[in-house]
Coordinates of N, CA and C in Angstrom, one line a residue:
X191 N -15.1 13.1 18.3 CA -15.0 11.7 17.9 C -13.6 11.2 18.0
X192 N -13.2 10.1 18.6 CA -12.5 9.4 18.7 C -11.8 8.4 17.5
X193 N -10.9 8.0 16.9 CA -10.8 7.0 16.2 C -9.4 6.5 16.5
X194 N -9.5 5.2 16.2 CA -8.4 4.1 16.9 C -7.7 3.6 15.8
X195 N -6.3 3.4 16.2 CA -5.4 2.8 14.6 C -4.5 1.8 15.1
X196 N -4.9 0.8 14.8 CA -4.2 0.0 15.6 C -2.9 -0.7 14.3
X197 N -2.1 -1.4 15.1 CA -0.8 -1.5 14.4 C 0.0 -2.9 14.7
X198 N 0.9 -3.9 14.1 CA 1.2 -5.3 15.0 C 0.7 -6.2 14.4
X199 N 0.4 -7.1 15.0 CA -0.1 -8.8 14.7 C 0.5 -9.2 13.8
X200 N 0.0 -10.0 13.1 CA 0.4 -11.6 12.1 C 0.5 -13.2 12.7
X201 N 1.7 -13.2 12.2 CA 1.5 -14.7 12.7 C 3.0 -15.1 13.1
X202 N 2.6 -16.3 14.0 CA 3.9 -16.2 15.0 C 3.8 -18.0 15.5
X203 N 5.0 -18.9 15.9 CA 4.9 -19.9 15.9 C 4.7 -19.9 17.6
X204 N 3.7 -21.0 18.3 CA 3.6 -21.3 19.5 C 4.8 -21.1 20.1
X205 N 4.7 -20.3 21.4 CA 6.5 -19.5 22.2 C 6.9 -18.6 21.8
X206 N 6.3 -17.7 20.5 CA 6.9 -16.8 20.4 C 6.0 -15.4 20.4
X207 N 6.5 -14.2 20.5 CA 5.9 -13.1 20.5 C 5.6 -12.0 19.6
X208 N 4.7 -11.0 20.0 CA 4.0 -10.3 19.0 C 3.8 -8.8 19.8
X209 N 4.0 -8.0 19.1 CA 3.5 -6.7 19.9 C 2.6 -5.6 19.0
X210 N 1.6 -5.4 19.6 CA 0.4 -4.5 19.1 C 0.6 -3.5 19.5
X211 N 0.3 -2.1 18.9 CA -0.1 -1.2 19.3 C -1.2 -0.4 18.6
X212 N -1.8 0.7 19.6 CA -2.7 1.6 19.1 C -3.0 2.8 19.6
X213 N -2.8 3.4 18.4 CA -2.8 5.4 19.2 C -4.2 5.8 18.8
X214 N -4.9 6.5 19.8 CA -6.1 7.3 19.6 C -5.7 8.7 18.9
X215 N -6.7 9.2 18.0 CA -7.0 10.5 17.5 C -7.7 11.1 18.0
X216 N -8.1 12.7 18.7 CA -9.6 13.2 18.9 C -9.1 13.3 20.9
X217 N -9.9 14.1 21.0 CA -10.5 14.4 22.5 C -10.6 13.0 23.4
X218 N -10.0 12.8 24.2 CA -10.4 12.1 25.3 C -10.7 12.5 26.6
X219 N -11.3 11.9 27.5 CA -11.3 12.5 28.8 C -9.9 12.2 29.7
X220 N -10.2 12.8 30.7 CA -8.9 12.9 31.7 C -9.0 11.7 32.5
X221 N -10.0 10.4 32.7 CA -10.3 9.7 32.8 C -11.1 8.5 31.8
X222 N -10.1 7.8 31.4 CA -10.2 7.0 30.6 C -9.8 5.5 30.3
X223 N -9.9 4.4 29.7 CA -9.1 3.5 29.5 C -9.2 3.1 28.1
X224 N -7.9 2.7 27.9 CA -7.9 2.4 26.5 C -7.0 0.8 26.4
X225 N -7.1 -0.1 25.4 CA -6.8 -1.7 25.6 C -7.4 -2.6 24.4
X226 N -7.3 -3.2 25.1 CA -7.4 -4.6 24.1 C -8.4 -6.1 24.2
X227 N -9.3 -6.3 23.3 CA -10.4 -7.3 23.3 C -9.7 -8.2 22.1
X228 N -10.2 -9.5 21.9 CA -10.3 -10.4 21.3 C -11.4 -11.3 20.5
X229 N -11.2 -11.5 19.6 CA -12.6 -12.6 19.5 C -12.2 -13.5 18.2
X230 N -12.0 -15.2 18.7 CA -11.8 -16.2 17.5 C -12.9 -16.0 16.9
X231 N -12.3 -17.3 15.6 CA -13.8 -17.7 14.7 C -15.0 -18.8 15.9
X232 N -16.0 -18.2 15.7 CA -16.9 -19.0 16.6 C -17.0 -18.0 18.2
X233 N -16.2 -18.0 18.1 CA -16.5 -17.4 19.7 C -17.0 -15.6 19.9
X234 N -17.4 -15.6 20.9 CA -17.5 -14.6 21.9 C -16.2 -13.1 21.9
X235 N -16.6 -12.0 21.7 CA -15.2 -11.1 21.9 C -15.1 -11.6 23.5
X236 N -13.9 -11.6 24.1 CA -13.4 -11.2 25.1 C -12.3 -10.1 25.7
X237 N -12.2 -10.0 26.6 CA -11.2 -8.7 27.4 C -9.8 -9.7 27.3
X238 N -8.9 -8.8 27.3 CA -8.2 -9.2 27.2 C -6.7 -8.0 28.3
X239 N -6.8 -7.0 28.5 CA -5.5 -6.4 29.1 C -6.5 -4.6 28.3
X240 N -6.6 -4.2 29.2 CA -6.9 -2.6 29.5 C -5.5 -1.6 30.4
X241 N -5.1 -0.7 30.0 CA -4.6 0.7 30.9 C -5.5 1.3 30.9
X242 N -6.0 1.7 32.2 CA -6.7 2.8 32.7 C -6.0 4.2 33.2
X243 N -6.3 5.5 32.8 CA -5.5 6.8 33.3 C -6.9 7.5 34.0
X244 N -6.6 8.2 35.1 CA -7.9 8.7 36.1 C -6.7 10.2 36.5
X245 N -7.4 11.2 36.1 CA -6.5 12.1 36.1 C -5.7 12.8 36.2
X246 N -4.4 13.2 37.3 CA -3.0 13.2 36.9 C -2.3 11.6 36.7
X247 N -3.3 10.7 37.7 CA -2.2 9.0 38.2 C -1.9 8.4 36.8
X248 N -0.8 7.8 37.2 CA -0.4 6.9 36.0 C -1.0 6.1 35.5
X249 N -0.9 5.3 34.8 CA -1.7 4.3 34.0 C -1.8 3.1 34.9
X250 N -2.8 2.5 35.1 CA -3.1 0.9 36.3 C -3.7 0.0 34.7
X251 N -2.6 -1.2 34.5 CA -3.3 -2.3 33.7 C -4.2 -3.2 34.3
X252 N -4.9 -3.8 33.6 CA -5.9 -4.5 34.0 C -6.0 -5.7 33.0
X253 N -5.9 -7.0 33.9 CA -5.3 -8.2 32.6 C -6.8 -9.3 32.7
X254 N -7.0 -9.7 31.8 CA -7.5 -10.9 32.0 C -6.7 -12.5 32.6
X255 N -7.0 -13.4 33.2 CA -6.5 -14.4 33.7 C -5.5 -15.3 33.1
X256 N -6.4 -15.3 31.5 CA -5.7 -16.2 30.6 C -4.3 -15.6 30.1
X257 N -4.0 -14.6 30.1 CA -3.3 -13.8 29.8 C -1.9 -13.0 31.0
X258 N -2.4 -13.1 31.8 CA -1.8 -12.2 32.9 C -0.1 -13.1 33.0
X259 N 0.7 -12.3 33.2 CA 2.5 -13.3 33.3 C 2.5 -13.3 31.8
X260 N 2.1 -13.6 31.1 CA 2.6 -13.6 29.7 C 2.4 -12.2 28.8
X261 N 1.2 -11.8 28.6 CA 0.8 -10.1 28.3 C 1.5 -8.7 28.9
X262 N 1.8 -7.8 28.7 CA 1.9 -6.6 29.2 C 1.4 -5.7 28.5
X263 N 1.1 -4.6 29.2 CA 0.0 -3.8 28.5 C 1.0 -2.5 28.8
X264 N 0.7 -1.9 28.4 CA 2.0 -0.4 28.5 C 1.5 1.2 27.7
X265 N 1.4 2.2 28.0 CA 1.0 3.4 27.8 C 1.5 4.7 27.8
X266 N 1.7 5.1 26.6 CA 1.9 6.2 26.6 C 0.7 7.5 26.3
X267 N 0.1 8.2 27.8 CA -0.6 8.9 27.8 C -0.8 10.2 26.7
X268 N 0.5 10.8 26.4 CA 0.5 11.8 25.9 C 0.5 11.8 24.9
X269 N 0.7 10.4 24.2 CA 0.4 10.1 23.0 C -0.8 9.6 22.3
X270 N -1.8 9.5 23.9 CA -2.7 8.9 23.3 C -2.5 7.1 22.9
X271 N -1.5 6.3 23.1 CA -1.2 5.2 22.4 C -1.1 3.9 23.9
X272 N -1.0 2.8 23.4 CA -1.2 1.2 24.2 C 0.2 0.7 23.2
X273 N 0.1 -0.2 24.2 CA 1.0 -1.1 23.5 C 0.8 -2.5 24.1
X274 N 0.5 -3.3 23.2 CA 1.0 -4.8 24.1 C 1.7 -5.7 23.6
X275 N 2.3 -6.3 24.5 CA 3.4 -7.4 24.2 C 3.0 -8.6 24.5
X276 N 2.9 -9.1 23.5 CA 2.5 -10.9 24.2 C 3.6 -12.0 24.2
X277 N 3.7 -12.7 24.7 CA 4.8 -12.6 24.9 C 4.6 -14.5 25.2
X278 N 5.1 -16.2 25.2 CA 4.7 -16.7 25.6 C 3.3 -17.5 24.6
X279 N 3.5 -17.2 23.4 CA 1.7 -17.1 22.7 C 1.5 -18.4 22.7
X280 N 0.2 -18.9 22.5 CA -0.6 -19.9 22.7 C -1.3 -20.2 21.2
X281 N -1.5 -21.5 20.6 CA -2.7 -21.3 19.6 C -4.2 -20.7 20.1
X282 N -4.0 -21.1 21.0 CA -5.5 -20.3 21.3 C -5.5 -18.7 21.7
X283 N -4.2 -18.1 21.5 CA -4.5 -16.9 21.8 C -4.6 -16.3 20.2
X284 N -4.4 -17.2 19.5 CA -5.4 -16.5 18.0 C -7.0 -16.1 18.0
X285 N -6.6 -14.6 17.5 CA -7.9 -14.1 17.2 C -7.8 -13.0 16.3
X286 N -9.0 -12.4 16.3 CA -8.3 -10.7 16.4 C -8.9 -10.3 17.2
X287 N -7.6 -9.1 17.4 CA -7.4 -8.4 18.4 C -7.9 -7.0 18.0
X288 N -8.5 -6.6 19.0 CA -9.3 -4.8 18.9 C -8.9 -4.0 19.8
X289 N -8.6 -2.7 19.2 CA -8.4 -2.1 20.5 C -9.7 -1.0 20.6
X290 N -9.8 -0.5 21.9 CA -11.2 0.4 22.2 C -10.7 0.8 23.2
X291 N -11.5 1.8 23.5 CA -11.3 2.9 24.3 C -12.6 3.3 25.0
X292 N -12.9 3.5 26.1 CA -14.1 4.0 26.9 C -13.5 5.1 27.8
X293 N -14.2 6.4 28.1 CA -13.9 7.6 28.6 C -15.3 7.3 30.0
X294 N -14.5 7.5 30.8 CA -14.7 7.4 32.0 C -15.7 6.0 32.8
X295 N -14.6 5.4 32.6 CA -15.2 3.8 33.0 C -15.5 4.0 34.7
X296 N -16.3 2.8 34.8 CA -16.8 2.4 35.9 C -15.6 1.1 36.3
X297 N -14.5 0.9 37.5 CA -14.0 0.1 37.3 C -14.9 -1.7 37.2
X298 N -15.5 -1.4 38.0 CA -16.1 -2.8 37.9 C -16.8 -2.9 36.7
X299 N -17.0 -2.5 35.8 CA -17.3 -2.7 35.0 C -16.0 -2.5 33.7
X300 N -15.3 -2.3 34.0 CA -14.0 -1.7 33.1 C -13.4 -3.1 32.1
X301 N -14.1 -4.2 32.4 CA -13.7 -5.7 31.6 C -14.9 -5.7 30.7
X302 N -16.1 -5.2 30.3 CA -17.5 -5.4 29.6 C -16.8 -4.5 28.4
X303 N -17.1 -5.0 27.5 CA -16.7 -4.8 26.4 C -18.0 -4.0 25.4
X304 N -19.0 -4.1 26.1 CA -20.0 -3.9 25.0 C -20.1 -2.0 25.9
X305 N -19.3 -1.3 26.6 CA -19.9 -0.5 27.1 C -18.7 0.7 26.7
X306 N -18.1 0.3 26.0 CA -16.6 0.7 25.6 C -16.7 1.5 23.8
X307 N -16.9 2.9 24.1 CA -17.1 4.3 23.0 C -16.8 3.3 21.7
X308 N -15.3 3.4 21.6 CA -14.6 3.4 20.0 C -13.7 2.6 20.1
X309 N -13.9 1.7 18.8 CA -13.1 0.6 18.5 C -12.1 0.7 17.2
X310 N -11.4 0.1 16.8 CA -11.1 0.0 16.1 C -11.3 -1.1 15.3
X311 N -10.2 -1.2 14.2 CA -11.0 -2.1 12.6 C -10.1 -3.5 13.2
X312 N -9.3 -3.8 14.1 CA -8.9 -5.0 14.4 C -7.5 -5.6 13.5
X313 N -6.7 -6.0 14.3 CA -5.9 -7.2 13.7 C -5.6 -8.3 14.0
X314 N -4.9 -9.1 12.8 CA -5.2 -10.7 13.2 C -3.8 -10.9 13.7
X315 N -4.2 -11.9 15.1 CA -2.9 -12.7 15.2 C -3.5 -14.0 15.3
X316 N -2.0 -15.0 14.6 CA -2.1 -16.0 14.0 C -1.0 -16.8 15.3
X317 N -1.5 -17.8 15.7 CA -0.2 -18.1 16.7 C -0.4 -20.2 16.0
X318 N 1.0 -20.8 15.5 CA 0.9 -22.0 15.2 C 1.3 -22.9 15.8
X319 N 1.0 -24.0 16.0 CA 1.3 -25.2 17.3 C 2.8 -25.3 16.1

């Protein structure tokens, strides 16, 4: 079993930045990704910035659109842990933020959120016009 602790957010005035992280506990595969979803009030979770590790290779981020030039996603494998930087924030990039983890993704499918093991309990970020 896997479990996720994630760490970061609050609240931050429009232009400014915030950085999350989250370290896994427990067995993972040697092939894995681990990252970051979203979901406001009202809305839909969405993907947000994934690191993928596929056996010795380094870590490949994977960003959503809304996000990409302002986000960085960053990993330390041996820790088990993510990191992101937002960097740039938007009111609309308020939500909370989750991090999860899925062992041995399909890349085309590596943005679907619903197919992703272990989540964690979430934190809020607060971004104000």
């Amino acid at each position: 079993q896997v479990q996720l602790v994630e760490s970061g957010g609050g609240w931050v005035q429009a232009g400014g930045s915030l950085r999350l992280s989250c370290t896994a506990s427990g067995r993972t595969d040697s092939n894995f990704a681990m990252g970051w979803f979203r979901q406001a009030p009202g809305n839909e979770r969405e993907f947000v910035a994934v690191m993928r590790w596929s056996g010795g290779s380094g870590g490949r981020p994977y960003y959503d659109d809304s996000v990409e030039g302002r986000f960085a996603i960053s990993g330390d494998r041996a820790k088990s842990t993510v990191y992101l930087q937002m960097n740039s924030l938007k009111p609309e990039d308020t939500a909370v933020y989750y991090c999860a983890l899925i062992n041995r993704p399909i890349l085309s499918s590596i943005r679907q959120g619903h197919l992703y093991q272990y989540w964690g309990q979430g934190t809020q970020v607060t971004v104000s016009s």
